[in-house]
Short mmCIF file of C-alpha atoms and ligand atoms in Angstrom, two decimals:
data_model
loop_
_atom_site.label_atom_id
_atom_site.label_comp_id
_atom_site.label_asym_id
_atom_site.label_seq_id
_atom_site.Cartn_x
_atom_site.Cartn_y
_atom_site.Cartn_z
CA MET A 219 17.79 -28.54 54.05
CA MET A 220 18.29 -24.84 52.49
CA THR A 221 15.36 -23.37 51.35
CA PRO A 222 14.57 -23.48 47.43
CA GLU A 223 14.33 -19.68 46.80
CA PHE A 224 17.99 -19.73 48.71
CA SER A 225 20.93 -21.26 47.19
CA ARG A 226 24.11 -21.98 49.36
CA ARG A 227 25.96 -20.19 47.03
CA ASP A 228 23.17 -16.97 47.13
CA LEU A 229 23.65 -17.06 51.13
CA ILE A 230 27.41 -17.41 50.71
CA GLY A 231 27.27 -14.64 48.02
CA ALA A 232 25.08 -12.91 51.18
CA ILE A 233 27.31 -12.83 53.63
CA ALA A 234 30.31 -12.18 51.83
CA ALA A 235 29.05 -9.28 50.63
CA VAL A 236 29.39 -7.50 53.35
CA PRO A 237 31.70 -7.47 56.01
CA LEU A 238 30.08 -8.97 58.65
CA ALA A 239 33.46 -10.60 60.24
CA PRO A 240 34.78 -7.87 62.20
CA LEU A 241 31.25 -7.19 63.40
CA LEU A 242 30.63 -10.33 65.01
CA PRO A 243 31.66 -10.78 68.33
CA THR A 244 34.68 -12.24 69.50
CA PRO A 245 33.42 -14.71 72.35
CA ALA A 246 34.63 -12.58 74.68
CA GLU A 247 32.33 -9.75 73.28
CA ALA A 248 29.27 -12.43 72.75
CA GLN A 249 27.67 -10.54 74.70
CA PRO A 250 26.67 -6.57 73.95
CA ILE A 251 26.86 -4.46 77.23
CA PRO A 252 23.83 -3.48 78.40
CA THR A 253 24.33 -0.10 77.89
CA ARG A 254 22.32 2.99 76.72
CA LYS A 255 25.49 5.17 75.40
CA TRP A 256 24.36 5.41 71.63
CA SER A 257 25.88 7.92 69.22
CA VAL A 258 22.55 7.89 67.22
CA PRO A 259 19.43 7.05 69.34
CA TYR A 260 18.33 3.22 70.21
CA GLY A 261 14.66 2.87 70.57
CA ALA A 262 12.13 0.12 70.00
CA ALA A 263 8.59 -0.21 70.04
CA VAL A 264 6.87 -1.68 72.77
CA ARG A 265 3.44 -3.49 73.74
CA GLY A 266 1.21 -3.34 76.18
CA GLY A 267 0.51 -7.12 78.23
CA SER A 268 4.41 -8.23 77.63
CA LEU A 269 5.70 -4.79 79.57
CA THR A 270 3.56 -6.01 82.39
CA GLU A 271 3.99 -9.30 82.31
CA ASP A 272 7.20 -10.19 81.52
CA ALA A 273 9.90 -8.59 83.74
CA GLU A 274 12.48 -9.59 81.30
CA TYR A 275 11.35 -7.58 78.31
CA ARG A 276 11.42 -4.52 80.80
CA ALA A 277 14.65 -5.16 81.65
CA THR A 278 15.78 -5.36 78.08
CA LEU A 279 14.62 -2.24 76.96
CA ALA A 280 15.68 -0.66 79.91
CA ALA A 281 19.31 -1.76 79.88
CA TYR A 282 18.92 -0.79 75.73
CA CYS A 283 17.24 1.44 74.36
CA ASP A 284 16.70 5.03 75.25
CA GLN A 285 13.59 5.69 73.78
CA LEU A 286 10.45 3.84 72.89
CA VAL A 287 7.66 3.76 70.40
CA SER A 288 3.93 2.40 70.76
CA GLU A 289 3.51 -0.64 68.60
CA GLY A 290 0.06 -0.07 69.76
CA GLY A 291 -2.08 1.85 71.80
CA LEU A 292 -1.96 5.47 70.31
CA LYS A 293 -3.71 4.11 67.08
CA TRP A 294 -6.77 4.66 66.27
CA PHE A 295 -8.78 1.90 66.89
CA ASP A 296 -7.04 1.85 70.66
CA LEU A 297 -7.40 5.49 71.29
CA ARG A 298 -10.77 5.85 70.17
CA PRO A 299 -13.45 2.94 70.60
CA THR A 300 -16.17 5.20 70.34
CA ARG A 301 -16.56 8.66 68.07
CA ASP A 302 -16.63 11.26 71.43
CA ARG A 303 -14.79 8.50 73.69
CA PHE A 304 -10.54 8.65 73.86
CA ASP A 305 -9.04 6.11 75.82
CA PHE A 306 -5.71 6.92 76.89
CA SER A 307 -4.56 4.63 79.06
CA GLU A 308 -2.28 2.02 76.98
CA GLY A 309 -0.64 5.39 75.60
CA ASP A 310 0.11 6.78 79.41
CA ARG A 311 0.76 3.67 80.88
CA TYR A 312 3.96 3.46 77.86
CA LEU A 313 4.30 6.98 79.03
CA ALA A 314 5.08 6.50 82.34
CA PHE A 315 7.43 3.65 81.53
CA ALA A 316 8.92 5.51 79.46
CA ARG A 317 9.56 8.59 81.76
CA ALA A 318 10.23 6.09 84.82
CA ASN A 319 13.61 4.52 83.08
CA GLY A 320 14.93 8.02 81.59
CA MET A 321 13.81 6.69 77.75
CA LYS A 322 11.99 9.46 75.04
CA PHE A 323 8.71 7.88 73.98
CA ARG A 324 7.71 8.90 70.21
CA GLY A 325 4.03 8.59 69.31
CA HIS A 326 2.51 6.25 66.33
CA THR A 327 0.37 7.41 64.73
CA LEU A 328 -2.44 10.38 64.33
CA VAL A 329 -2.92 9.38 60.61
CA TRP A 330 -3.30 5.56 59.25
CA HIS A 331 -5.70 4.05 56.71
CA GLY A 332 -4.70 0.81 58.85
CA ALA A 333 -6.43 0.30 62.50
CA LEU A 334 -9.86 2.52 62.19
CA PRO A 335 -12.19 1.23 64.57
CA PRO A 336 -15.40 0.91 62.42
CA TRP A 337 -17.69 4.17 63.29
CA ALA A 338 -13.94 5.73 61.30
CA GLU A 339 -14.08 3.04 58.41
CA ALA A 340 -17.91 3.87 58.23
CA ILE A 341 -17.31 8.40 57.58
CA ASP A 342 -18.52 8.79 54.70
CA ASN A 343 -17.84 12.47 53.18
CA ALA A 344 -15.26 14.87 53.91
CA VAL A 345 -16.90 17.70 56.10
CA VAL A 346 -16.84 14.82 59.04
CA ALA A 347 -13.46 13.15 57.77
CA GLU A 348 -11.88 16.41 58.22
CA ARG A 349 -13.71 17.34 61.73
CA GLU A 350 -12.89 13.72 63.24
CA MET A 351 -8.82 14.07 61.87
CA ILE A 352 -8.78 17.46 62.93
CA ARG A 353 -10.07 16.86 66.60
CA HIS A 354 -8.31 13.94 66.84
CA ILE A 355 -4.50 15.17 66.52
CA GLU A 356 -5.67 17.74 68.32
CA THR A 357 -7.24 15.89 71.07
CA VAL A 358 -4.45 13.38 71.41
CA VAL A 359 -1.39 15.80 70.81
CA GLY A 360 -2.85 18.13 72.89
CA HIS A 361 -3.52 15.71 75.88
CA TYR A 362 0.82 14.47 75.28
CA ARG A 363 1.84 18.33 74.83
CA GLY A 364 4.95 18.27 76.24
CA LYS A 365 5.74 14.56 76.97
CA ILE A 366 5.72 13.58 73.25
CA ALA A 367 8.04 15.04 71.69
CA ASN A 368 8.15 13.10 67.87
CA TRP A 369 5.16 12.30 66.16
CA ASP A 370 4.21 9.98 63.31
CA VAL A 371 1.80 11.96 62.05
CA VAL A 372 1.00 10.65 58.58
CA ASN A 373 1.82 6.93 58.56
CA GLU A 374 1.86 4.88 54.93
CA ALA A 375 0.57 7.97 52.79
CA ILE A 376 1.91 6.86 49.48
CA ALA A 377 0.52 3.72 47.18
CA ASP A 378 2.54 0.29 47.29
CA ASP A 379 3.22 1.03 43.61
CA PRO A 380 2.33 4.53 42.42
CA GLN A 381 2.20 3.90 38.62
CA THR A 382 1.01 7.91 38.48
CA ALA A 383 1.91 11.57 40.24
CA PRO A 384 0.85 12.20 43.02
CA GLY A 385 1.05 8.64 43.70
CA LEU A 386 -0.49 8.73 46.96
CA ARG A 387 -1.93 5.77 48.85
CA ASP A 388 -6.03 4.83 48.33
CA SER A 389 -7.40 5.50 51.75
CA LEU A 390 -10.09 6.88 53.83
CA TRP A 391 -8.22 10.41 54.22
CA LEU A 392 -7.17 10.37 50.28
CA ARG A 393 -10.68 9.40 49.51
CA ARG A 394 -13.04 12.01 51.92
CA ILE A 395 -10.28 15.05 52.24
CA GLY A 396 -8.26 14.59 48.75
CA PRO A 397 -4.57 15.12 48.80
CA ARG A 398 -4.37 18.17 50.71
CA TYR A 399 -5.04 15.74 54.20
CA VAL A 400 -1.60 15.13 54.81
CA ALA A 401 -0.55 19.21 55.10
CA LEU A 402 -3.62 19.50 56.95
CA ALA A 403 -3.02 16.64 59.39
CA LEU A 404 0.58 18.10 60.30
CA ARG A 405 -0.76 21.44 60.70
CA ALA A 406 -3.38 20.56 63.12
CA ALA A 407 0.05 18.91 64.97
CA ALA A 408 2.02 21.28 64.67
CA GLN A 409 -0.93 23.58 66.24
CA ALA A 410 -1.51 21.17 69.12
CA ASP A 411 2.00 21.32 70.34
CA PRO A 412 4.42 23.81 68.46
CA GLY A 413 7.34 22.16 70.35
CA ALA A 414 6.99 18.20 68.91
CA LYS A 415 8.96 17.08 65.81
CA LEU A 416 7.05 15.86 63.38
CA ILE A 417 7.39 13.14 61.12
CA ILE A 418 6.13 11.12 57.68
CA ASN A 419 6.64 7.87 58.07
CA ASP A 420 6.75 5.18 55.09
CA TYR A 421 7.78 1.30 53.99
CA ASP A 422 9.35 -0.43 51.10
CA ILE A 423 11.22 2.18 50.00
CA GLU A 424 14.93 0.48 50.67
CA PHE A 425 14.89 -2.32 48.19
CA VAL A 426 15.87 -3.02 44.37
CA GLY A 427 13.03 -2.75 41.89
CA ASP A 428 10.81 -0.61 39.92
CA ARG A 429 8.35 -0.93 42.14
CA TYR A 430 10.30 0.44 44.71
CA LYS A 431 12.13 3.37 43.06
CA ARG A 432 8.72 4.61 41.93
CA LYS A 433 7.82 4.28 45.92
CA ARG A 434 10.58 6.04 46.56
CA GLU A 435 10.48 8.96 43.70
CA ALA A 436 6.48 9.13 45.28
CA PHE A 437 7.94 9.50 48.86
CA LEU A 438 10.28 12.49 47.62
CA ARG A 439 7.82 14.22 45.53
CA LEU A 440 5.51 14.37 48.48
CA ILE A 441 8.05 15.35 50.80
CA ARG A 442 9.02 18.27 48.51
CA SER A 443 5.84 19.36 47.89
CA LEU A 444 5.27 19.71 51.43
CA ARG A 445 8.84 21.86 51.93
CA ALA A 446 7.69 24.35 49.23
CA ASP A 447 4.15 24.85 50.57
CA ASN A 448 6.04 25.47 54.12
CA VAL A 449 3.51 23.10 55.59
CA PRO A 450 5.99 22.11 59.09
CA LEU A 451 8.07 19.17 58.73
CA HIS A 452 10.97 17.86 60.72
CA GLY A 453 11.92 14.26 59.41
CA VAL A 454 11.35 10.82 57.69
CA GLY A 455 10.71 7.99 58.68
CA LEU A 456 12.12 4.71 57.00
CA GLN A 457 9.82 1.63 58.72
CA GLY A 458 12.40 -0.96 57.43
CA HIS A 459 10.89 -3.60 57.72
CA LEU A 460 13.46 -5.64 55.55
CA SER A 461 13.15 -9.00 53.89
CA ASP A 462 14.61 -11.54 51.48
CA ASN A 463 14.70 -8.35 48.84
CA GLN A 464 17.85 -6.57 47.99
CA ILE A 465 18.44 -3.44 49.37
CA ASP A 466 18.99 -0.83 46.43
CA GLN A 467 22.01 1.30 48.02
CA ALA A 468 22.64 3.37 46.02
CA GLY A 469 18.89 4.60 45.31
CA LEU A 470 19.00 4.68 49.55
CA THR A 471 21.85 6.59 49.37
CA ALA A 472 20.60 9.31 47.15
CA PHE A 473 16.67 9.28 48.71
CA ALA A 474 18.73 10.04 52.35
CA SER A 475 20.72 12.88 50.65
CA GLU A 476 17.97 14.71 49.32
CA ILE A 477 16.77 13.67 52.59
CA LYS A 478 19.70 15.78 54.53
CA ALA A 479 19.81 18.43 51.89
CA MET A 480 15.93 19.23 52.68
CA GLY A 481 17.53 19.96 56.37
CA LEU A 482 15.09 17.06 57.30
CA GLU A 483 15.68 14.68 59.40
CA PHE A 484 16.21 11.13 59.06
CA MET A 485 14.14 8.34 61.28
CA VAL A 486 14.77 4.44 60.85
CA THR A 487 11.22 4.10 62.25
CA GLU A 488 10.36 0.28 62.50
CA LEU A 489 13.54 -1.89 61.86
CA ASP A 490 12.91 -5.75 61.61
CA VAL A 491 13.82 -8.46 58.93
CA VAL A 492 10.96 -10.52 57.93
CA ASP A 493 12.21 -13.78 56.83
CA ASN A 494 9.91 -16.19 55.99
CA LYS A 495 11.29 -16.35 53.03
CA MET A 496 15.30 -16.62 54.18
CA PRO A 497 17.17 -20.10 54.54
CA GLY A 498 15.48 -22.10 57.13
CA PRO A 499 18.85 -22.61 59.97
CA PRO A 500 18.46 -19.96 62.29
CA GLU A 501 22.20 -19.45 62.62
CA MET A 502 22.47 -18.67 58.69
CA ARG A 503 18.99 -16.48 58.95
CA ASP A 504 20.67 -14.65 61.31
CA MET A 505 23.69 -13.94 59.07
CA VAL A 506 21.37 -13.56 55.98
CA ALA A 507 19.08 -11.18 58.04
CA ALA A 508 22.10 -9.24 59.82
CA ALA A 509 23.55 -8.70 56.65
CA ARG A 510 20.17 -7.19 55.44
CA VAL A 511 20.77 -4.56 58.29
CA HIS A 512 24.36 -3.65 57.16
CA ASP A 513 23.31 -3.04 53.93
CA PHE A 514 20.06 -1.23 54.85
CA LEU A 515 21.85 1.11 57.60
CA GLY A 516 25.34 1.10 55.77
CA ALA A 517 23.76 3.19 52.50
CA ILE A 518 22.01 5.29 55.06
CA PHE A 519 24.80 6.48 57.22
CA ALA A 520 26.74 6.65 54.03
CA ALA A 521 24.95 10.01 53.35
CA ILE A 522 23.28 10.94 56.97
CA ARG A 523 23.11 10.09 60.41
CA PRO A 524 19.45 9.03 61.39
CA SER A 525 18.25 11.00 64.94
CA ALA A 526 17.27 7.90 65.64
CA VAL A 527 17.30 4.16 64.79
CA LEU A 528 14.09 1.85 66.40
CA THR A 529 13.22 -1.94 66.11
CA TRP A 530 10.16 -2.86 65.65
CA GLY A 531 10.00 -4.69 69.09
CA ILE A 532 13.58 -6.20 70.83
CA THR A 533 12.92 -9.78 71.06
CA ASP A 534 11.40 -12.52 68.87
CA LYS A 535 9.04 -13.53 71.69
CA TYR A 536 7.00 -10.50 70.91
CA SER A 537 6.91 -9.36 67.03
CA TRP A 538 3.97 -8.93 64.46
CA VAL A 539 6.36 -10.89 61.78
CA PRO A 540 4.53 -14.31 62.90
CA ILE A 541 1.07 -12.67 63.01
CA TYR A 542 1.09 -12.06 59.27
CA PHE A 543 4.36 -13.70 57.46
CA LYS A 544 4.49 -17.16 58.83
CA ARG A 545 7.64 -19.68 57.58
CA GLY A 546 6.23 -22.60 54.93
CA ASP A 547 8.12 -24.45 56.85
CA GLY A 548 7.08 -24.05 60.41
CA LEU A 549 10.40 -22.90 61.66
CA PRO A 550 9.40 -19.36 64.46
CA ASN A 551 10.58 -16.39 62.80
CA ARG A 552 13.97 -14.63 64.03
CA PRO A 553 12.97 -10.72 63.13
CA LEU A 554 14.18 -8.51 65.94
CA PRO A 555 18.36 -8.15 67.63
CA PHE A 556 17.09 -10.46 70.35
CA ASP A 557 15.83 -14.42 70.09
CA VAL A 558 13.20 -15.25 72.43
CA GLN A 559 15.57 -16.16 75.31
CA TYR A 560 16.55 -12.57 75.01
CA LYS A 561 20.51 -13.79 73.24
CA PRO A 562 21.56 -10.83 70.83
CA LYS A 563 21.89 -11.70 67.24
CA PRO A 564 24.19 -10.92 64.93
CA MET A 565 21.52 -8.01 64.03
CA MET A 566 22.30 -6.59 67.31
CA GLN A 567 26.21 -6.80 66.57
CA VAL A 568 25.15 -4.88 63.23
CA ILE A 569 23.10 -1.95 65.24
CA GLU A 570 25.85 -1.35 67.78
CA HIS A 571 28.55 -1.35 65.11
CA PHE A 572 26.30 1.90 63.41
CA CYS A 573 24.89 3.63 66.55
CA ARG A 574 27.64 2.94 69.16
C1 LIG B 836 1.72 -3.60 63.37
C2 LIG B 836 1.28 -4.01 64.49
O1 LIG B 836 3.10 -4.92 64.79
C3 LIG B 836 0.89 -5.12 65.08
O2 LIG B 836 0.76 -5.77 66.11
C4 LIG B 836 -0.86 -4.86 64.55
O3 LIG B 836 -1.56 -6.09 64.59
C5 LIG B 836 -0.65 -4.14 63.26
O4 LIG B 836 0.22 -3.07 62.99
N1 LIG B 836 4.18 -0.69 59.60
C6 LIG B 836 2.99 0.15 60.80
C7 LIG B 836 2.59 -0.42 62.23
O5 LIG B 836 3.55 1.19 60.82
O6 LIG B 836 2.03 0.36 63.04
C8 LIG B 836 2.45 -1.66 61.70
O7 LIG B 836 2.35 -2.15 63.29
C9 LIG B 836 3.61 -2.46 60.73
C10 LIG B 836 3.56 -2.02 59.71
#
């Protein structure tokens, strides 16, 4: 039974609008060849428990990914149980797995409004906030100096609906330090590891709609101001948590063109498809999800070759989506390139089409 939000016509329109047919595997090609020969590096977010317990998970990551990013483990909540204790155990474990498998490893994330431990949430003045933020960056980037060569320094700095300039998200960091916290964080990271690539990362930049257009414009304003002030910044990350929202292909291509014109790298950092409002039947949903990914990557590649495309996990078996975006029909979410049995889905073919 089709979900009410999606008529069959919509679905056929969504699929027909995207030249997926040549991308979808013929029976002979149904299984992508496990290889890491990517022209645009592909990677995935890794999570701790699964890495230890699931051999097929480890094998799939090792077969397809030439880089990994920490889903958890390198957020304040994981790293800093108390103000004076840094716990690098989880991050060190991910890094060891990546290095043992010849993969690069990127760090996520040094400054974010989320995943703050209670002691940090309780910081109530500018001096302590600035001191703790800089100490965090110096200690964490210093610990991984020369080993993690790419950091999401500031994550989700832009407000969800930036009505007026500068349009920064209301966060502990903005409230306590002010808008300059972004530049401060980037400068501290550059000082802690001059060899690391420094990225600012955000979401909901790619969709059709006034709110998303305003968010794109606010993100560009921030990036331009950082560049104008010679703040160390190497690239921009679009998380890419797609959904049933249409991709604003012209708007996204224009955004990516501006990033390229500024001489910055462009990364897709957390690609998946939040499919809770998409049609029910898995095979149809997989096609619509693949169509969204095709629209998204197509709009980016029309302007710039990303320095990497990473999905936020690799198998539906381990994803944040069912925790935060359960489906009303009770069917399992299908957000990632491989299903729960590690079978590749049309989404993986689309990623291969662009990144091989
Ligand atoms: C998510 C993780 O996947 C969840 O396991 C955790 O409970 C919450 O954070 N954007 C981000 C990521 O930048 O850090 C978030 O990760 C997903 C949204």
